[in-house]
DNA sequence: CCCTCACCTTGACCTGGATCAAGTCTGGGG
DNA sequence: CCCCAGACTTGATCCAGGTCAAGGTGAGGG
């Protein structure tokens, strides 16, 4: 809360981190957190600011520790494909060899933990478990991308939106899984981003959401807050069963 | 060439393997090849036979050592998205946690090297370098998938086909890169597979290829063999510049 | 409290690629 | 050598989603 932080705070930074349990940092024991902290640095990125440029040399990995981030690729004429949204605990930077295969920018104010490649190398040398954790992370992401390719290549607009809603629900975690009726959802990204994520236009996103509302599948409280009214049917649409 | 092979052949299998230099097996020293061979087994898959079932428990990794393989996901109604083609030296099985996120079947007769997860675990424990190599492999694949998502979400049919041709050219390696005019290409997969790979229908694939031919960009010798006549223009179309 | 700007929704129309329906080509078997 | 089946091409038509063009809407600033 104070603006001038004592130096020991640096070494304690990781223990209070929101990413502590879910991120790759869980591969490191509490007693070694000071090492983790010394190899990384915290950075705050303002809304809309890009912090990874597609094609630029890949020097760092990132862990999102606060706020949200969007990952995307661009075509020369400006067409954009958002390949993912990242939030608390998510790891960034695996999709790169010498240079990043994607760009990234903050969606709202975002807080990141930056790990230079050299630091990560020191860490994986010291904690072999971490390397395995990174591979797991990559595998998880590869699995997700398989599904996303099927969405982009083969699903209709309705199916894409339904799948997107299911993804957001799954992201809430086991929180309110007990009541599959009436799930409150917020969509923190503008329609433009949803469209670029689903390979659609903003108008189509808007129309399909309106149609879902008309059919009583969801109710739209305001732009960012919607309520899932018929979980099962949306789930069925997402799988292409309706 | 003999049908009954002496037992020592097993331990020698890896040293003559086509995947030796390009696959993950390059992370292991020559002197340890016997260990590698003892942890893996060779298998031959006939044309069209499926050997990974999407959603089934993931027990093995595979290295393609001969022939080709297609990787895909299915929707319940049969719509299919081919997420990749694998050939000599390619690694399969990273896109899985408890179960495979994809199915796989042979495209022509394929030869595979199978590594049970338990074996891979023993190998990575013994050769820490291998774990790093697996992560690299995952990163490479993640980078490729970023580009493929842009293709599926944002490119036109012409751009998709042009990108596909560029991919096949790049796959020839530095072989005939000296003469970027008149590149011989073979497309070992049927049109159906190209369509499912690019998120199009077979008719559109056929029409676009015919259009390319009409425009003098390629010439079609027969179904599987085409010649690239104007590399630069195809490259430009692939990037969305034309 | 109202204005304004950025974002979203809705409507009218268009089009790229899908669908439906014939042909055509090719290679293997009789 | 011819026939046949499977794979590909081509043409005609259709339609989901894109494009173009008005309106809404609501949060922040004056």
Short mmCIF file of C-alpha atoms (C1' of nucleotides) in Angstrom, two decimals:
data_model
loop_
_atom_site.label_atom_id
_atom_site.label_comp_id
_atom_site.label_asym_id
_atom_site.label_seq_id
_atom_site.Cartn_x
_atom_site.Cartn_y
_atom_site.Cartn_z
CA UNK A 1 0.00 0.00 0.00
CA UNK A 2 2.97 2.29 0.47
CA UNK A 3 4.64 3.51 -2.67
CA UNK A 4 8.19 2.92 -1.45
CA UNK A 5 8.52 -0.76 -0.72
CA UNK A 6 11.23 -2.20 1.47
CA UNK A 7 13.76 -4.38 -0.39
CA UNK A 8 12.73 -7.55 1.43
CA UNK A 9 9.37 -7.23 -0.28
CA UNK A 10 11.05 -8.31 -3.49
CA UNK A 11 11.96 -11.67 -2.08
CA UNK A 12 8.51 -12.08 -0.68
CA UNK A 13 6.74 -11.09 -3.86
CA UNK A 14 6.19 -14.65 -5.04
CA UNK A 15 4.67 -16.04 -1.86
CA UNK A 16 1.66 -13.74 -2.06
CA UNK A 17 1.35 -14.05 -5.82
CA UNK A 18 -2.03 -14.93 -7.26
CA UNK A 19 -0.21 -17.24 -9.67
CA UNK A 20 1.53 -19.10 -6.84
CA UNK A 21 -0.64 -22.19 -6.90
CA UNK A 22 -1.85 -22.42 -10.46
CA UNK A 23 1.06 -21.13 -12.48
CA UNK A 24 4.29 -22.90 -13.33
CA UNK A 25 5.67 -21.39 -10.12
CA UNK A 26 3.98 -24.22 -8.24
CA UNK A 27 6.88 -26.39 -9.42
CA UNK A 28 9.09 -24.58 -6.93
CA UNK A 29 9.12 -25.12 -3.17
CA UNK A 30 8.22 -22.32 -0.76
CA UNK A 31 11.75 -22.24 0.60
CA UNK A 32 13.11 -21.42 -2.85
CA UNK A 33 10.74 -18.58 -3.61
CA UNK A 34 13.42 -15.96 -3.03
CA UNK A 35 15.38 -17.42 -5.95
CA UNK A 36 12.27 -17.32 -8.11
CA UNK A 37 11.68 -13.69 -7.17
CA UNK A 38 15.25 -12.72 -7.89
CA UNK A 39 15.07 -14.20 -11.38
CA UNK A 40 11.88 -12.41 -12.31
CA UNK A 41 10.48 -8.92 -12.30
CA UNK A 42 7.02 -7.51 -11.94
CA UNK A 43 5.60 -5.19 -14.57
CA UNK A 44 2.33 -3.37 -14.99
CA UNK A 45 0.88 -2.88 -18.46
CA UNK A 46 -1.82 -0.26 -19.04
CA UNK A 47 -5.02 -1.04 -20.94
CA UNK A 48 -4.48 -1.62 -24.62
CA UNK A 49 -0.69 -1.44 -24.45
CA UNK A 50 1.10 -4.07 -26.49
CA UNK A 51 4.00 -5.78 -24.71
CA UNK A 52 4.86 -8.57 -27.14
CA UNK A 53 5.36 -7.79 -30.80
CA UNK A 54 4.74 -10.68 -33.19
CA UNK A 55 7.99 -11.69 -34.88
CA UNK A 56 10.25 -9.79 -32.50
CA UNK A 57 13.09 -11.71 -30.85
CA UNK A 58 11.78 -13.77 -27.95
CA UNK A 59 13.69 -12.76 -24.82
CA UNK A 60 11.17 -13.37 -22.05
CA UNK A 61 8.50 -15.60 -20.65
CA UNK A 62 5.61 -14.09 -18.72
CA UNK A 63 3.19 -15.15 -16.07
CA UNK A 64 -0.02 -13.14 -15.85
CA UNK A 65 -0.49 -12.25 -12.19
CA UNK A 66 -3.26 -9.72 -12.51
CA UNK A 67 -5.80 -8.51 -15.06
CA UNK A 68 -6.08 -10.00 -18.53
CA UNK A 69 -4.16 -10.17 -21.73
CA UNK A 70 -5.01 -11.01 -25.32
CA UNK A 71 -2.79 -13.05 -27.64
CA UNK A 72 -3.12 -12.58 -31.37
CA UNK A 73 -1.57 -12.84 -34.80
CA UNK A 74 -1.98 -10.33 -37.62
CA UNK A 75 -2.05 -10.46 -41.39
CA UNK A 76 -0.32 -7.65 -43.28
CA UNK A 77 -3.63 -5.98 -44.17
CA UNK A 78 -4.72 -5.83 -40.53
CA UNK A 79 -6.92 -8.90 -40.28
CA UNK A 80 -6.47 -10.21 -36.79
CA UNK A 81 -6.90 -13.61 -35.18
CA UNK A 82 -7.00 -13.62 -31.41
CA UNK A 83 -5.55 -16.99 -30.45
CA UNK A 84 -6.28 -16.74 -26.76
CA UNK A 85 -7.07 -14.72 -23.67
CA UNK A 86 -4.78 -15.14 -20.67
CA UNK A 87 -5.48 -14.31 -17.05
CA UNK A 88 -4.29 -14.95 -13.50
CA UNK A 89 -1.71 -17.73 -13.45
CA UNK A 90 -1.49 -18.22 -17.22
CA UNK A 91 1.90 -18.65 -18.80
CA UNK A 92 2.99 -16.78 -21.93
CA UNK A 93 5.83 -17.27 -24.33
CA UNK A 94 6.00 -20.96 -25.16
CA UNK A 95 4.84 -20.37 -28.73
CA UNK A 96 8.19 -19.00 -29.78
CA UNK A 97 11.55 -20.25 -30.94
CA UNK A 98 13.89 -17.38 -31.80
CA UNK A 99 11.01 -14.95 -32.19
CA UNK A 100 7.48 -14.74 -30.85
CA UNK A 101 4.81 -16.40 -33.01
CA UNK A 102 2.20 -14.02 -31.57
CA UNK A 103 1.62 -10.53 -30.26
CA UNK A 104 0.14 -9.71 -26.87
CA UNK A 105 -1.53 -6.70 -25.34
CA UNK A 106 -3.26 -5.84 -22.10
CA UNK A 107 -7.04 -6.12 -21.89
CA UNK A 108 -7.59 -3.68 -19.07
CA UNK A 109 -4.65 -3.03 -16.78
CA UNK A 110 -2.57 -6.17 -16.51
CA UNK A 111 0.16 -7.21 -14.13
CA UNK A 112 2.85 -9.56 -15.36
CA UNK A 113 5.82 -11.37 -14.01
CA UNK A 114 8.65 -11.41 -16.53
CA UNK A 115 11.23 -14.22 -16.75
CA UNK A 116 14.11 -13.58 -19.15
CA UNK A 117 15.03 -16.77 -21.03
CA UNK A 118 18.42 -16.81 -19.33
CA UNK A 119 16.73 -16.70 -15.94
CA UNK A 120 14.38 -19.49 -16.88
CA UNK A 121 17.34 -21.54 -18.01
CA UNK A 122 19.01 -21.04 -14.62
CA UNK A 123 15.77 -21.99 -12.92
CA UNK A 124 15.19 -25.15 -14.93
CA UNK A 125 18.82 -26.18 -14.36
CA UNK A 126 18.33 -25.78 -10.64
CA UNK A 127 14.78 -27.16 -10.45
CA UNK A 128 14.43 -29.94 -13.02
CA UNK A 129 10.84 -30.28 -12.01
CA UNK A 130 10.17 -26.89 -13.60
CA UNK A 131 11.15 -28.09 -17.04
CA UNK A 132 8.59 -30.85 -16.75
CA UNK A 133 6.02 -28.31 -15.60
CA UNK A 134 6.72 -26.20 -18.67
CA UNK A 135 6.16 -29.18 -20.91
CA UNK A 136 2.86 -29.89 -19.15
CA UNK A 137 1.87 -26.30 -19.72
CA UNK A 138 2.72 -26.61 -23.41
CA UNK A 139 0.73 -29.86 -23.64
CA UNK A 140 -2.29 -28.26 -22.03
CA UNK A 141 -2.12 -25.42 -24.49
CA UNK A 142 -1.67 -27.78 -27.44
CA UNK A 143 -4.80 -29.65 -26.40
CA UNK A 144 -6.76 -26.42 -26.22
CA UNK A 145 -5.54 -25.36 -29.63
CA UNK A 146 -6.68 -28.63 -31.19
CA UNK A 147 -10.20 -27.84 -30.09
CA UNK A 148 -9.91 -24.26 -31.19
CA UNK A 149 -8.87 -25.29 -34.67
CA UNK A 150 -11.95 -27.45 -34.98
CA UNK A 151 -13.98 -24.44 -33.94
CA UNK A 152 -12.37 -22.18 -36.53
CA UNK A 153 -12.34 -24.68 -39.33
CA UNK A 154 -15.62 -26.48 -38.90
CA UNK A 155 -18.14 -24.85 -36.56
CA UNK A 156 -21.00 -22.50 -37.46
CA UNK A 157 -21.37 -19.05 -35.92
CA UNK A 158 -23.94 -20.32 -33.39
CA UNK A 159 -21.69 -23.22 -32.41
CA UNK A 160 -18.72 -20.88 -32.03
CA UNK A 161 -20.57 -18.51 -29.71
CA UNK A 162 -21.98 -21.40 -27.68
CA UNK A 163 -18.50 -22.90 -27.38
CA UNK A 164 -17.15 -19.52 -26.31
CA UNK A 165 -19.77 -19.27 -23.57
CA UNK A 166 -18.94 -22.78 -22.39
CA UNK A 167 -15.28 -21.85 -22.22
CA UNK A 168 -16.08 -18.84 -20.07
CA UNK A 169 -18.22 -20.98 -17.81
CA UNK A 170 -15.51 -23.61 -17.44
CA UNK A 171 -13.15 -20.77 -16.57
CA UNK A 172 -15.23 -19.87 -13.53
CA UNK A 173 -13.94 -23.10 -12.12
CA UNK A 174 -15.87 -25.32 -9.76
CA UNK A 175 -17.16 -22.13 -8.13
CA UNK A 176 -20.86 -22.27 -8.93
CA UNK A 177 -20.89 -25.60 -10.74
CA UNK A 178 -23.50 -26.81 -8.27
CA UNK A 179 -26.24 -24.76 -9.87
CA UNK A 180 -25.96 -25.30 -13.60
CA UNK A 181 -29.04 -23.12 -13.96
CA UNK A 182 -28.61 -19.36 -14.02
CA UNK A 183 -24.89 -18.89 -14.30
CA UNK A 184 -23.67 -15.30 -14.12
CA UNK A 185 -20.97 -14.61 -16.66
CA UNK A 186 -18.97 -11.55 -17.48
CA UNK A 187 -17.31 -10.95 -20.79
CA UNK A 188 -14.53 -8.51 -20.04
CA UNK A 189 -13.51 -8.14 -23.68
CA UNK A 190 -15.23 -5.97 -26.31
CA UNK A 191 -17.27 -7.62 -29.06
CA UNK A 192 -14.47 -6.88 -31.53
CA UNK A 193 -12.20 -9.18 -29.55
CA UNK A 194 -14.80 -11.92 -29.31
CA UNK A 195 -15.24 -11.69 -33.08
CA UNK A 196 -11.49 -11.88 -33.74
CA UNK A 197 -11.24 -14.79 -31.32
CA UNK A 198 -14.00 -16.76 -33.04
CA UNK A 199 -13.12 -15.88 -36.62
CA UNK A 200 -16.34 -13.92 -37.11
CA UNK A 201 -17.34 -10.28 -37.52
CA UNK A 202 -18.60 -8.11 -34.71
CA UNK A 203 -22.04 -7.93 -36.33
CA UNK A 204 -22.38 -11.71 -36.40
CA UNK A 205 -21.34 -11.97 -32.75
CA UNK A 206 -23.96 -9.39 -31.86
CA UNK A 207 -26.67 -11.05 -33.92
CA UNK A 208 -26.04 -14.52 -32.53
CA UNK A 209 -26.04 -13.28 -28.95
CA UNK A 210 -29.32 -11.48 -29.67
CA UNK A 211 -30.71 -14.69 -31.13
CA UNK A 212 -29.67 -16.67 -28.03
CA UNK A 213 -31.43 -14.05 -25.92
CA UNK A 214 -34.56 -14.18 -28.09
CA UNK A 215 -34.59 -17.97 -27.70
CA UNK A 216 -34.28 -17.71 -23.93
CA UNK A 217 -30.87 -19.38 -23.80
CA UNK A 218 -29.23 -16.40 -22.16
CA UNK A 219 -30.26 -13.03 -20.81
CA UNK A 220 -28.18 -9.95 -21.43
CA UNK A 221 -28.00 -7.67 -18.43
CA UNK A 222 -25.59 -5.26 -20.01
CA UNK A 223 -22.74 -5.38 -22.47
CA UNK A 224 -20.36 -7.23 -20.21
CA UNK A 225 -22.74 -9.23 -18.01
CA UNK A 226 -24.90 -12.02 -19.28
CA UNK A 227 -26.74 -14.84 -17.53
CA UNK A 228 -26.81 -18.40 -18.81
CA UNK A 229 -30.43 -19.54 -18.65
CA UNK A 230 -30.23 -22.92 -20.39
CA UNK A 231 -26.83 -24.42 -19.76
CA UNK A 232 -27.67 -27.79 -21.29
CA UNK A 233 -28.92 -26.45 -24.57
CA UNK A 234 -25.96 -24.12 -24.97
CA UNK A 235 -23.69 -27.03 -24.24
CA UNK A 236 -25.46 -29.07 -26.91
CA UNK A 237 -25.16 -26.29 -29.48
CA UNK A 238 -21.47 -25.98 -28.68
CA UNK A 239 -20.92 -29.65 -29.49
CA UNK A 240 -22.78 -29.28 -32.75
CA UNK A 241 -25.78 -31.32 -31.60
CA UNK A 242 -28.49 -28.77 -32.33
CA UNK B 1 15.50 -57.92 -45.70
CA UNK B 2 15.18 -61.24 -43.93
CA UNK B 3 11.92 -61.79 -42.12
CA UNK B 4 13.45 -63.25 -38.95
CA UNK B 5 15.76 -60.62 -37.49
CA UNK B 6 18.48 -61.39 -34.99
CA UNK B 7 17.84 -60.00 -31.51
CA UNK B 8 20.78 -57.56 -31.67
CA UNK B 9 18.92 -55.76 -34.43
CA UNK B 10 16.59 -54.40 -31.76
CA UNK B 11 19.37 -52.56 -30.03
CA UNK B 12 20.64 -51.26 -33.29
CA UNK B 13 17.27 -50.15 -34.55
CA UNK B 14 17.69 -46.53 -33.46
CA UNK B 15 21.06 -45.91 -35.06
CA UNK B 16 19.73 -46.46 -38.57
CA UNK B 17 16.46 -44.68 -37.87
CA UNK B 18 15.34 -41.99 -40.28
CA UNK B 19 14.26 -39.98 -37.26
CA UNK B 20 17.67 -40.20 -35.62
CA UNK B 21 18.83 -36.70 -36.45
CA UNK B 22 15.64 -34.72 -36.68
CA UNK B 23 13.43 -36.26 -34.06
CA UNK B 24 13.60 -35.86 -30.30
CA UNK B 25 15.92 -38.87 -30.32
CA UNK B 26 18.74 -36.50 -31.23
CA UNK B 27 18.74 -35.51 -27.57
CA UNK B 28 20.33 -38.86 -26.79
CA UNK B 29 23.95 -39.77 -27.40
CA UNK B 30 24.90 -42.58 -29.76
CA UNK B 31 26.28 -44.64 -26.93
CA UNK B 32 22.88 -44.67 -25.21
CA UNK B 33 20.87 -45.73 -28.23
CA UNK B 34 20.43 -49.23 -26.88
CA UNK B 35 18.52 -47.80 -23.93
CA UNK B 36 16.36 -45.79 -26.29
CA UNK B 37 15.65 -48.88 -28.36
CA UNK B 38 14.79 -50.94 -25.31
CA UNK B 39 12.25 -48.35 -24.15
CA UNK B 40 10.48 -48.14 -27.48
CA UNK B 41 8.95 -50.46 -30.01
CA UNK B 42 8.49 -50.30 -33.72
CA UNK B 43 5.07 -50.68 -35.25
CA UNK B 44 3.71 -50.64 -38.78
CA UNK B 45 0.29 -49.18 -39.48
CA UNK B 46 -1.51 -50.01 -42.75
CA UNK B 47 -3.08 -47.32 -44.91
CA UNK B 48 -6.13 -45.73 -43.37
CA UNK B 49 -5.83 -47.54 -40.06
CA UNK B 50 -6.44 -45.37 -37.01
CA UNK B 51 -3.93 -45.83 -34.18
CA UNK B 52 -4.90 -42.98 -31.84
CA UNK B 53 -8.52 -42.54 -30.82
CA UNK B 54 -9.48 -39.00 -29.81
CA UNK B 55 -10.40 -38.93 -26.13
CA UNK B 56 -8.93 -42.32 -25.31
CA UNK B 57 -6.47 -42.54 -22.41
CA UNK B 58 -3.06 -41.31 -23.52
CA UNK B 59 -0.54 -44.09 -22.86
CA UNK B 60 2.07 -43.53 -25.55
CA UNK B 61 4.12 -41.05 -27.48
CA UNK B 62 5.07 -41.78 -31.07
CA UNK B 63 7.77 -40.84 -33.50
CA UNK B 64 6.95 -41.23 -37.17
CA UNK B 65 9.85 -43.09 -38.74
CA UNK B 66 8.34 -43.91 -42.10
CA UNK B 67 5.37 -42.91 -44.24
CA UNK B 68 2.86 -40.30 -43.19
CA UNK B 69 0.14 -39.80 -40.66
CA UNK B 70 -2.80 -37.44 -40.30
CA UNK B 71 -3.89 -35.86 -37.04
CA UNK B 72 -7.48 -34.74 -36.64
CA UNK B 73 -10.39 -33.95 -34.37
CA UNK B 74 -14.02 -34.84 -35.01
CA UNK B 75 -17.38 -33.32 -34.18
CA UNK B 76 -20.17 -35.71 -33.18
CA UNK B 77 -21.86 -35.38 -36.59
CA UNK B 78 -18.72 -36.35 -38.44
CA UNK B 79 -17.32 -32.96 -39.39
CA UNK B 80 -13.57 -33.33 -39.30
CA UNK B 81 -10.70 -30.92 -38.84
CA UNK B 82 -7.29 -32.22 -39.77
CA UNK B 83 -4.91 -30.39 -37.46
CA UNK B 84 -1.75 -31.61 -39.06
CA UNK B 85 0.16 -34.09 -41.19
CA UNK B 86 3.16 -35.80 -39.66
CA UNK B 87 6.04 -37.50 -41.41
CA UNK B 88 9.57 -38.76 -40.91
CA UNK B 89 10.96 -37.58 -37.58
CA UNK B 90 7.78 -35.89 -36.34
CA UNK B 91 6.72 -36.40 -32.77
CA UNK B 92 3.15 -37.26 -31.76
CA UNK B 93 1.35 -37.19 -28.46
CA UNK B 94 2.17 -33.91 -26.78
CA UNK B 95 -1.37 -32.61 -27.22
CA UNK B 96 -2.70 -34.78 -24.46
CA UNK B 97 -3.04 -34.77 -20.70
CA UNK B 98 -4.89 -37.82 -19.42
CA UNK B 99 -6.41 -38.47 -22.83
CA UNK B 100 -5.50 -37.62 -26.39
CA UNK B 101 -6.89 -34.34 -27.72
CA UNK B 102 -6.75 -35.74 -31.26
CA UNK B 103 -7.08 -38.85 -33.35
CA UNK B 104 -4.45 -40.14 -35.76
CA UNK B 105 -4.44 -42.49 -38.71
CA UNK B 106 -1.97 -43.64 -41.31
CA UNK B 107 -1.88 -41.91 -44.69
CA UNK B 108 -0.40 -44.71 -46.73
CA UNK B 109 1.55 -47.34 -44.81
CA UNK B 110 3.24 -45.70 -41.84
CA UNK B 111 5.99 -46.86 -39.53
CA UNK B 112 6.03 -45.58 -35.99
CA UNK B 113 8.18 -45.83 -32.95
CA UNK B 114 6.08 -46.09 -29.80
CA UNK B 115 7.21 -44.79 -26.40
CA UNK B 116 4.93 -45.65 -23.48
CA UNK B 117 4.62 -42.70 -21.07
CA UNK B 118 6.37 -44.74 -18.38
CA UNK B 119 9.29 -45.33 -20.70
CA UNK B 120 9.47 -41.68 -21.61
CA UNK B 121 9.50 -40.83 -17.94
CA UNK B 122 12.45 -43.17 -17.35
CA UNK B 123 14.20 -41.65 -20.33
CA UNK B 124 13.70 -38.04 -19.25
CA UNK B 125 14.85 -38.95 -15.74
CA UNK B 126 18.03 -40.42 -17.15
CA UNK B 127 18.58 -37.85 -19.91
CA UNK B 128 17.43 -34.46 -18.61
CA UNK B 129 18.27 -33.00 -21.97
CA UNK B 130 15.37 -34.95 -23.45
CA UNK B 131 12.82 -33.12 -21.34
CA UNK B 132 14.10 -29.86 -22.73
CA UNK B 133 13.93 -31.27 -26.24
CA UNK B 134 10.30 -32.22 -25.68
CA UNK B 135 9.52 -28.67 -24.61
CA UNK B 136 11.22 -27.33 -27.71
CA UNK B 137 9.13 -29.70 -29.80
CA UNK B 138 5.98 -28.46 -28.09
CA UNK B 139 7.03 -24.83 -28.66
CA UNK B 140 7.65 -25.45 -32.32
CA UNK B 141 4.23 -26.99 -32.65
CA UNK B 142 2.59 -24.18 -30.73
CA UNK B 143 4.14 -21.65 -33.10
CA UNK B 144 2.83 -23.58 -36.10
CA UNK B 145 -0.64 -23.76 -34.60
CA UNK B 146 -0.75 -19.98 -34.09
CA UNK B 147 -0.27 -19.54 -37.82
CA UNK B 148 -2.78 -22.23 -38.61
CA UNK B 149 -5.42 -20.57 -36.49
CA UNK B 150 -4.95 -17.35 -38.44
CA UNK B 151 -5.40 -19.36 -41.60
CA UNK B 152 -8.62 -20.99 -40.38
CA UNK B 153 -10.08 -17.90 -38.80
CA UNK B 154 -9.12 -15.17 -41.23
CA UNK B 155 -7.86 -16.32 -44.61
CA UNK B 156 -9.82 -16.74 -47.84
CA UNK B 157 -9.90 -20.01 -49.78
CA UNK B 158 -7.22 -18.78 -52.22
CA UNK B 159 -5.00 -17.69 -49.36
CA UNK B 160 -5.47 -21.03 -47.60
CA UNK B 161 -4.47 -23.04 -50.64
CA UNK B 162 -1.50 -20.78 -51.36
CA UNK B 163 -0.39 -21.12 -47.73
CA UNK B 164 -0.77 -24.87 -47.97
CA UNK B 165 1.44 -24.97 -51.07
CA UNK B 166 4.03 -22.82 -49.30
CA UNK B 167 4.01 -25.21 -46.36
CA UNK B 168 4.62 -28.15 -48.64
CA UNK B 169 7.46 -26.29 -50.34
CA UNK B 170 9.06 -25.39 -47.01
CA UNK B 171 8.79 -29.05 -46.11
CA UNK B 172 11.05 -30.03 -49.00
CA UNK B 173 13.76 -28.40 -46.98
CA UNK B 174 16.70 -26.56 -48.47
CA UNK B 175 16.76 -29.26 -51.15
CA UNK B 176 15.84 -27.29 -54.26
CA UNK B 177 15.63 -23.85 -52.69
CA UNK B 178 18.24 -22.62 -55.17
CA UNK B 179 15.80 -22.58 -58.03
CA UNK B 180 12.66 -20.94 -56.72
CA UNK B 181 11.23 -21.30 -60.23
CA UNK B 182 9.61 -24.60 -61.18
CA UNK B 183 9.35 -26.46 -57.92
CA UNK B 184 8.08 -30.03 -58.16
CA UNK B 185 5.64 -30.82 -55.40
CA UNK B 186 3.72 -33.91 -54.51
CA UNK B 187 0.57 -33.92 -52.49
CA UNK B 188 0.38 -37.40 -51.02
CA UNK B 189 -3.01 -36.83 -49.40
CA UNK B 190 -6.39 -36.95 -51.16
CA UNK B 191 -8.31 -33.73 -51.79
CA UNK B 192 -10.67 -34.61 -48.95
CA UNK B 193 -7.79 -34.39 -46.50
CA UNK B 194 -6.56 -31.10 -47.93
CA UNK B 195 -10.10 -29.76 -47.55
CA UNK B 196 -10.40 -30.93 -43.95
CA UNK B 197 -6.97 -29.50 -43.21
CA UNK B 198 -7.84 -26.07 -44.60
CA UNK B 199 -11.41 -25.86 -43.31
CA UNK B 200 -12.88 -25.97 -46.83
CA UNK B 201 -14.83 -28.44 -48.95
CA UNK B 202 -13.28 -30.72 -51.51
CA UNK B 203 -15.00 -28.81 -54.31
CA UNK B 204 -13.50 -25.51 -53.24
CA UNK B 205 -10.04 -27.05 -53.05
CA UNK B 206 -10.46 -28.42 -56.54
CA UNK B 207 -11.79 -25.14 -57.93
CA UNK B 208 -9.04 -23.00 -56.41
CA UNK B 209 -6.33 -25.34 -57.68
CA UNK B 210 -7.92 -25.19 -61.13
CA UNK B 211 -7.97 -21.39 -60.89
CA UNK B 212 -4.27 -21.33 -59.94
CA UNK B 213 -3.58 -23.50 -62.97
CA UNK B 214 -5.66 -21.28 -65.26
CA UNK B 215 -3.70 -18.27 -63.98
CA UNK B 216 -0.40 -19.99 -64.65
CA UNK B 217 0.66 -20.10 -61.01
CA UNK B 218 0.96 -23.87 -60.98
CA UNK B 219 0.69 -26.70 -63.44
CA UNK B 220 -1.06 -29.91 -62.53
CA UNK B 221 0.72 -32.98 -63.89
CA UNK B 222 -1.59 -35.43 -62.23
CA UNK B 223 -3.61 -35.68 -59.06
CA UNK B 224 -0.63 -35.95 -56.74
CA UNK B 225 2.04 -34.06 -58.64
CA UNK B 226 1.96 -30.36 -59.30
CA UNK B 227 4.62 -27.89 -60.34
CA UNK B 228 4.96 -24.44 -58.81
CA UNK B 229 5.37 -22.00 -61.70
CA UNK B 230 5.26 -18.65 -59.89
CA UNK B 231 6.64 -19.07 -56.44
CA UNK B 232 6.65 -15.37 -55.62
CA UNK B 233 3.02 -14.76 -56.50
CA UNK B 234 1.86 -17.81 -54.59
CA UNK B 235 3.88 -16.62 -51.62
CA UNK B 236 2.23 -13.20 -51.90
CA UNK B 237 -1.26 -14.72 -52.05
CA UNK B 238 -0.43 -16.83 -48.99
CA UNK B 239 0.41 -13.71 -46.99
CA UNK B 240 -2.81 -12.04 -48.07
CA UNK B 241 -1.06 -9.52 -50.30
CA UNK B 242 -2.95 -10.22 -53.50
"C1'" DC C 1 -27.90 17.14 -16.27
"C1'" DC C 2 -26.93 16.66 -20.79
"C1'" DC C 3 -23.45 15.88 -24.52
"C1'" DT C 4 -20.51 13.10 -26.80
"C1'" DC C 5 -17.88 9.37 -28.23
"C1'" DA C 6 -17.04 4.75 -28.37
"C1'" DC C 7 -19.22 0.66 -28.63
"C1'" DC C 8 -22.96 -2.10 -29.66
"C1'" DT C 9 -27.32 -3.56 -32.21
"C1'" DT C 10 -30.22 -3.98 -36.08
"C1'" DG C 11 -31.58 -3.97 -40.86
"C1'" DA C 12 -30.84 -4.51 -45.98
"C1'" DC C 13 -28.22 -6.43 -49.20
"C1'" DC C 14 -24.29 -9.04 -51.20
"C1'" DT C 15 -21.01 -12.75 -51.95
"C1'" DG C 16 -17.61 -16.46 -51.09
"C1'" DG C 17 -17.82 -20.79 -50.41
"C1'" DA C 18 -21.15 -24.68 -49.46
"C1'" DT C 19 -24.34 -27.79 -51.47
"C1'" DC C 20 -26.29 -30.50 -54.98
"C1'" DA C 21 -25.66 -32.76 -59.23
"C1'" DA C 22 -23.44 -34.21 -63.31
"C1'" DG C 23 -19.60 -35.40 -65.80
"C1'" DT C 24 -14.43 -37.01 -66.33
"C1'" DC C 25 -10.22 -39.27 -65.36
"C1'" DT C 26 -7.33 -43.10 -63.76
"C1'" DG C 27 -5.60 -47.30 -62.50
"C1'" DG C 28 -6.37 -52.07 -61.36
"C1'" DG C 29 -8.83 -56.49 -62.37
"C1'" DG C 30 -10.98 -59.61 -65.45
"C1'" DC D 1 -8.18 -54.20 -73.92
"C1'" DC D 2 -12.11 -52.84 -71.74
"C1'" DC D 3 -14.77 -52.18 -67.59
"C1'" DC D 4 -15.56 -50.39 -63.23
"C1'" DA D 5 -15.04 -48.00 -58.85
"C1'" DG D 6 -13.21 -44.39 -56.55
"C1'" DA D 7 -11.43 -39.91 -56.73
"C1'" DC D 8 -11.46 -35.63 -58.89
"C1'" DT D 9 -13.45 -31.67 -61.62
"C1'" DT D 10 -16.92 -28.65 -63.15
"C1'" DG D 11 -21.34 -26.36 -63.31
"C1'" DA D 12 -25.71 -24.46 -61.21
"C1'" DT D 13 -27.76 -22.86 -57.34
"C1'" DC D 14 -28.16 -21.62 -52.47
"C1'" DC D 15 -27.31 -19.54 -48.05
"C1'" DA D 16 -24.52 -18.33 -43.79
"C1'" DG D 17 -22.12 -14.89 -42.68
"C1'" DG D 18 -19.85 -10.67 -44.45
"C1'" DT D 19 -20.45 -5.83 -45.77
"C1'" DC D 20 -22.56 -1.45 -45.70
"C1'" DA D 21 -25.38 1.72 -43.39
"C1'" DA D 22 -28.29 3.51 -39.86
"C1'" DG D 23 -29.73 3.81 -35.35
"C1'" DG D 24 -29.33 2.75 -30.09
"C1'" DT D 25 -26.93 3.04 -25.47
"C1'" DG D 26 -24.34 4.26 -21.57
"C1'" DA D 27 -20.29 6.00 -19.09
"C1'" DG D 28 -17.41 9.89 -18.37
"C1'" DG D 29 -16.66 14.92 -18.83
"C1'" DG D 30 -18.07 19.56 -19.01
#
